[in-house]
PDB file of C-alpha atoms in Angstrom:
ATOM      1  CA  MET A  16     -36.498   4.624 -91.252  1.00  0.00           C
ATOM      2  CA  THR A  17     -37.619   5.567 -87.270  1.00  0.00           C
ATOM      3  CA  LYS A  18     -37.510   3.866 -84.254  1.00  0.00           C
ATOM      4  CA  VAL A  19     -40.250   5.103 -82.312  1.00  0.00           C
ATOM      5  CA  LYS A  20     -42.878   3.484 -82.343  1.00  0.00           C
ATOM      6  CA  SER A  21     -46.427   4.650 -84.176  1.00  0.00           C
ATOM      7  CA  SER A  22     -48.380   4.349 -81.122  1.00  0.00           C
ATOM      8  CA  GLU A  23     -45.568   6.288 -79.255  1.00  0.00           C
ATOM      9  CA  LEU A  24     -45.980   9.086 -82.083  1.00  0.00           C
ATOM     10  CA  PHE A  25     -49.604   9.344 -81.409  1.00  0.00           C
ATOM     11  CA  ASP A  26     -49.298   9.621 -77.708  1.00  0.00           C
ATOM     12  CA  TYR A  27     -46.500  12.159 -78.231  1.00  0.00           C
ATOM     13  CA  PHE A  28     -48.658  14.375 -80.797  1.00  0.00           C
ATOM     14  CA  GLN A  29     -51.272  14.451 -78.497  1.00  0.00           C
ATOM     15  CA  THR A  30     -49.408  15.186 -75.295  1.00  0.00           C
ATOM     16  CA  ASN A  31     -47.494  18.157 -77.171  1.00  0.00           C
ATOM     17  CA  ALA A  32     -50.660  19.533 -79.357  1.00  0.00           C
ATOM     18  CA  ILE A  33     -49.075  18.105 -82.297  1.00  0.00           C
ATOM     19  CA  CYS A  34     -50.641  17.093 -85.476  1.00  0.00           C
ATOM     20  CA  GLU A  35     -53.451  16.748 -83.187  1.00  0.00           C
ATOM     21  CA  SER A  36     -56.116  16.053 -86.045  1.00  0.00           C
ATOM     22  CA  LEU A  37     -54.126  12.955 -87.238  1.00  0.00           C
ATOM     23  CA  THR A  38     -55.601   9.254 -86.574  1.00  0.00           C
ATOM     24  CA  ARG A  39     -53.364   6.405 -84.929  1.00  0.00           C
ATOM     25  CA  GLU A  40     -53.153   5.320 -89.080  1.00  0.00           C
ATOM     26  CA  GLU A  41     -52.331   8.324 -90.523  1.00  0.00           C
ATOM     27  CA  VAL A  42     -49.707   8.953 -87.413  1.00  0.00           C
ATOM     28  CA  ASP A  43     -48.298   5.023 -88.651  1.00  0.00           C
ATOM     29  CA  THR A  44     -48.082   6.339 -91.917  1.00  0.00           C
ATOM     30  CA  LEU A  45     -46.126   9.755 -90.802  1.00  0.00           C
ATOM     31  CA  THR A  46     -43.020   7.220 -89.143  1.00  0.00           C
ATOM     32  CA  ALA A  47     -42.196   5.905 -92.554  1.00  0.00           C
ATOM     33  CA  TYR A  48     -41.063   9.192 -94.008  1.00  0.00           C
ATOM     34  CA  LEU A  49     -39.380  10.153 -90.295  1.00  0.00           C
ATOM     35  CA  ILE A  50     -35.889   9.292 -89.509  1.00  0.00           C
ATOM     36  CA  GLU A  51     -34.549   9.050 -85.956  1.00  0.00           C
ATOM     37  CA  ARG A  52     -31.340  10.641 -84.416  1.00  0.00           C
ATOM     38  CA  SER A  53     -29.603  11.062 -81.278  1.00  0.00           C
ATOM     39  CA  TYR A  54     -27.198  13.366 -80.250  1.00  0.00           C
ATOM     40  CA  GLU A  55     -25.028  13.524 -77.187  1.00  0.00           C
ATOM     41  CA  GLN A  56     -24.267  16.556 -74.605  1.00  0.00           C
ATOM     42  CA  SER A  57     -23.037  19.867 -76.839  1.00  0.00           C
ATOM     43  CA  SER A  58     -23.021  17.638 -80.202  1.00  0.00           C
ATOM     44  CA  ILE A  59     -23.832  20.051 -83.113  1.00  0.00           C
ATOM     45  CA  ILE A  60     -27.101  19.424 -84.798  1.00  0.00           C
ATOM     46  CA  SER A  61     -26.797  21.997 -87.418  1.00  0.00           C
ATOM     47  CA  ASP A  62     -24.271  24.716 -87.984  1.00  0.00           C
ATOM     48  CA  LEU A  63     -24.531  28.715 -88.486  1.00  0.00           C
ATOM     49  CA  GLY A  64     -24.811  29.101 -92.139  1.00  0.00           C
ATOM     50  CA  GLU A  65     -26.011  25.586 -93.438  1.00  0.00           C
ATOM     51  CA  VAL A  66     -28.879  25.327 -95.775  1.00  0.00           C
ATOM     52  CA  GLY A  67     -31.661  23.284 -93.652  1.00  0.00           C
ATOM     53  CA  ASP A  68     -32.629  20.210 -95.564  1.00  0.00           C
ATOM     54  CA  ALA A  69     -35.211  18.936 -92.610  1.00  0.00           C
ATOM     55  CA  MET A  70     -36.970  20.069 -89.575  1.00  0.00           C
ATOM     56  CA  MET A  71     -36.928  18.131 -86.657  1.00  0.00           C
ATOM     57  CA  PHE A  72     -39.527  17.172 -84.046  1.00  0.00           C
ATOM     58  CA  ILE A  73     -37.738  16.895 -80.590  1.00  0.00           C
ATOM     59  CA  ILE A  74     -38.717  13.558 -78.551  1.00  0.00           C
ATOM     60  CA  LYS A  75     -36.337  13.919 -75.807  1.00  0.00           C
ATOM     61  CA  GLY A  76     -33.638  16.628 -74.479  1.00  0.00           C
ATOM     62  CA  ARG A  77     -33.569  20.536 -75.085  1.00  0.00           C
ATOM     63  CA  VAL A  78     -31.870  21.828 -78.167  1.00  0.00           C
ATOM     64  CA  GLY A  79     -30.321  25.051 -77.338  1.00  0.00           C
ATOM     65  CA  PHE A  80     -29.359  27.714 -80.061  1.00  0.00           C
ATOM     66  CA  VAL A  81     -26.347  30.021 -80.432  1.00  0.00           C
ATOM     67  CA  SER A  82     -25.647  33.034 -82.633  1.00  0.00           C
ATOM     68  CA  PHE A  83     -22.184  33.878 -83.642  1.00  0.00           C
ATOM     69  CA  ASP A  84     -20.562  37.198 -84.667  1.00  0.00           C
ATOM     70  CA  GLY A  85     -17.168  36.043 -85.701  1.00  0.00           C
ATOM     71  CA  GLN A  86     -15.978  36.726 -82.625  1.00  0.00           C
ATOM     72  CA  ASP A  87     -18.422  35.845 -79.495  1.00  0.00           C
ATOM     73  CA  GLU A  88     -20.988  32.889 -79.129  1.00  0.00           C
ATOM     74  CA  VAL A  89     -24.256  34.499 -77.765  1.00  0.00           C
ATOM     75  CA  ASN A  90     -26.852  31.602 -76.199  1.00  0.00           C
ATOM     76  CA  VAL A  91     -30.025  32.868 -77.480  1.00  0.00           C
ATOM     77  CA  GLY A  92     -32.935  30.454 -76.015  1.00  0.00           C
ATOM     78  CA  SER A  93     -33.588  26.105 -76.136  1.00  0.00           C
ATOM     79  CA  GLN A  94     -36.283  24.264 -76.945  1.00  0.00           C
ATOM     80  CA  GLY A  95     -37.656  21.301 -75.086  1.00  0.00           C
ATOM     81  CA  VAL A  96     -39.670  18.193 -75.652  1.00  0.00           C
ATOM     82  CA  GLY A  97     -42.557  18.693 -77.830  1.00  0.00           C
ATOM     83  CA  ASN A  98     -41.444  21.533 -80.349  1.00  0.00           C
ATOM     84  CA  LEU A  99     -40.313  21.534 -83.951  1.00  0.00           C
ATOM     85  CA  ILE A 100     -37.243  23.088 -85.204  1.00  0.00           C
ATOM     86  CA  GLY A 101     -35.294  23.918 -88.152  1.00  0.00           C
ATOM     87  CA  GLU A 102     -38.568  24.926 -89.952  1.00  0.00           C
ATOM     88  CA  MET A 103     -37.320  28.419 -91.082  1.00  0.00           C
ATOM     89  CA  SER A 104     -34.383  27.335 -93.077  1.00  0.00           C
ATOM     90  CA  PHE A 105     -36.670  24.213 -94.343  1.00  0.00           C
ATOM     91  CA  PHE A 106     -38.735  26.244 -95.709  1.00  0.00           C
ATOM     92  CA  ASP A 107     -37.357  29.731 -96.659  1.00  0.00           C
ATOM     93  CA  ARG A 108     -33.744  27.645 -97.690  1.00  0.00           C
ATOM     94  CA  LYS A 109     -31.964  30.706 -96.410  1.00  0.00           C
ATOM     95  CA  PRO A 110     -29.092  29.684 -94.639  1.00  0.00           C
ATOM     96  CA  ARG A 111     -29.255  29.273 -90.912  1.00  0.00           C
ATOM     97  CA  ASN A 112     -28.209  32.203 -88.853  1.00  0.00           C
ATOM     98  CA  LEU A 113     -28.120  30.097 -85.675  1.00  0.00           C
ATOM     99  CA  ARG A 114     -25.934  27.249 -84.563  1.00  0.00           C
ATOM    100  CA  MET A 115     -28.364  24.240 -83.099  1.00  0.00           C
ATOM    101  CA  TYR A 116     -26.778  22.221 -80.552  1.00  0.00           C
ATOM    102  CA  CYS A 117     -27.620  18.922 -77.528  1.00  0.00           C
ATOM    103  CA  GLU A 118     -27.782  21.013 -74.460  1.00  0.00           C
ATOM    104  CA  SER A 119     -29.102  18.097 -72.463  1.00  0.00           C
ATOM    105  CA  LYS A 120     -27.107  15.297 -71.718  1.00  0.00           C
ATOM    106  CA  LYS A 121     -29.175  13.772 -74.808  1.00  0.00           C
ATOM    107  CA  VAL A 122     -31.330  14.713 -77.212  1.00  0.00           C
ATOM    108  CA  LYS A 123     -33.476  12.767 -79.547  1.00  0.00           C
ATOM    109  CA  LEU A 124     -35.222  13.988 -82.980  1.00  0.00           C
ATOM    110  CA  LEU A 125     -37.007  13.002 -85.526  1.00  0.00           C
ATOM    111  CA  PHE A 126     -36.142  14.201 -88.733  1.00  0.00           C
ATOM    112  CA  LEU A 127     -38.361  14.983 -92.062  1.00  0.00           C
ATOM    113  CA  THR A 128     -36.527  15.597 -94.435  1.00  0.00           C
ATOM    114  CA  ARG A 129     -37.427  17.920 -97.775  1.00  0.00           C
ATOM    115  CA  ALA A 130     -37.372  15.073-100.277  1.00  0.00           C
ATOM    116  CA  MET A 131     -39.861  12.817 -97.941  1.00  0.00           C
ATOM    117  CA  TYR A 132     -41.717  16.076 -97.356  1.00  0.00           C
ATOM    118  CA  ASP A 133     -41.695  16.650-100.970  1.00  0.00           C
ATOM    119  CA  ARG A 134     -43.458  13.052-101.314  1.00  0.00           C
ATOM    120  CA  LEU A 135     -45.356  13.340 -97.956  1.00  0.00           C
ATOM    121  CA  LYS A 136     -47.300  16.380-100.186  1.00  0.00           C
ATOM    122  CA  VAL A 137     -48.148  14.653-103.195  1.00  0.00           C
ATOM    123  CA  GLU A 138     -48.956  10.767-101.423  1.00  0.00           C
ATOM    124  CA  HIS A 139     -50.845  12.192 -98.237  1.00  0.00           C
ATOM    125  CA  PRO A 140     -51.408  15.959 -98.365  1.00  0.00           C
ATOM    126  CA  PHE A 141     -53.797  16.070 -95.184  1.00  0.00           C
ATOM    127  CA  ILE A 142     -50.335  14.847 -92.989  1.00  0.00           C
ATOM    128  CA  ALA A 143     -48.502  17.477 -94.785  1.00  0.00           C
ATOM    129  CA  VAL A 144     -51.016  20.103 -94.130  1.00  0.00           C
ATOM    130  CA  ASN A 145     -50.952  19.024 -90.699  1.00  0.00           C
ATOM    131  CA  ILE A 146     -47.147  19.565 -90.436  1.00  0.00           C
ATOM    132  CA  LEU A 147     -47.510  22.833 -92.434  1.00  0.00           C
ATOM    133  CA  GLU A 148     -49.639  24.007 -89.655  1.00  0.00           C
ATOM    134  CA  ASN A 149     -47.430  22.761 -87.145  1.00  0.00           C
ATOM    135  CA  ALA A 150     -44.628  24.689 -88.630  1.00  0.00           C
ATOM    136  CA  VAL A 151     -46.939  28.202 -88.887  1.00  0.00           C
ATOM    137  CA  VAL A 152     -47.713  27.698 -84.734  1.00  0.00           C
ATOM    138  CA  SER A 153     -44.282  26.991 -84.047  1.00  0.00           C
ATOM    139  CA  LEU A 154     -43.035  30.287 -86.088  1.00  0.00           C
ATOM    140  CA  ASP A 155     -45.997  32.268 -84.220  1.00  0.00           C
ATOM    141  CA  HIS A 156     -44.368  31.028 -80.965  1.00  0.00           C
ATOM    142  CA  LEU A 157     -41.476  32.008 -81.851  1.00  0.00           C
ATOM    143  CA  VAL A 158     -42.439  35.729 -83.279  1.00  0.00           C
ATOM    144  CA  ARG A 159     -44.164  36.238 -80.152  1.00  0.00           C
ATOM    145  CA  SER A 160     -41.629  35.177 -77.693  1.00  0.00           C
ATOM    146  CA  MET A 161     -39.331  37.287 -79.963  1.00  0.00           C
ATOM    147  CA  SER A 162     -41.828  40.491 -79.807  1.00  0.00           C
ATOM    148  CA  GLU A 163     -42.187  40.093 -75.778  1.00  0.00           C
ATOM    149  CA  ASN A 164     -38.294  39.965 -75.279  1.00  0.00           C
ATOM    150  CA  MET A 165     -37.514  43.139 -77.750  1.00  0.00           C
ATOM    151  CA  ALA A 166     -40.481  44.790 -75.485  1.00  0.00           C
ATOM    152  CA  GLN A 167     -38.452  43.593 -72.361  1.00  0.00           C
ATOM    153  CA  ILE A 168     -35.080  45.206 -73.689  1.00  0.00           C
ATOM    154  CA  GLU A 169     -37.007  48.598 -74.795  1.00  0.00           C
ATOM    155  CA  HIS A 170     -38.579  49.030 -71.000  1.00  0.00           C
ATOM    156  CA  TYR A 171     -35.194  47.923 -69.491  1.00  0.00           C
ATOM    157  CA  MET A 172     -33.450  50.279 -72.185  1.00  0.00           C
ATOM    158  CA  HIS A 173     -35.700  53.331 -71.956  1.00  0.00           C
ATOM    159  CA  GLY A 174     -38.406  53.196 -69.784  1.00  0.00           C
ATOM    160  CA  TYR A 175     -37.033  51.569 -66.968  1.00  0.00           C
ATOM    161  CA  GLY A 176     -37.349  53.588 -63.432  1.00  0.00           C
ATOM    162  CA  ARG A 177     -39.776  55.751 -65.383  1.00  0.00           C
ATOM    163  CA  HIS A 178     -42.797  53.850 -64.058  1.00  0.00           C
TER     164      HIS A 178
END
């Protein structure tokens, strides 16, 4: 299903501290569950309001995130190589509150669909647990980043110049 070689995926995981405890053989097994997709600059990867049916590993490029309130689009951030995206809607099955788009010239993603993840949980639970742990760490980074941003905004709005 994927064009990426298992040796390249293993190196990618080791370099980016993703599923580090997986052996080369387990990574080789995982490649059969992944789908590689490429996007050109400005292409929409997933849109606001869609329910996520996959989580994705960024293996090349940058993915941008845009919020839209009906009138204005606001860039709210981006993620690059080594990050997992789409995991929030994937797990809670609620509509996405951000649009994901190809921010760089090209983006290459490895998709793990819900159907394949469900199979992985039964057929290779150790691999599935590693991916789940990675998703938890990814969400933790998101929450920490948001907390830091909120603290900076709070300081700017209410404490700027008082110190």
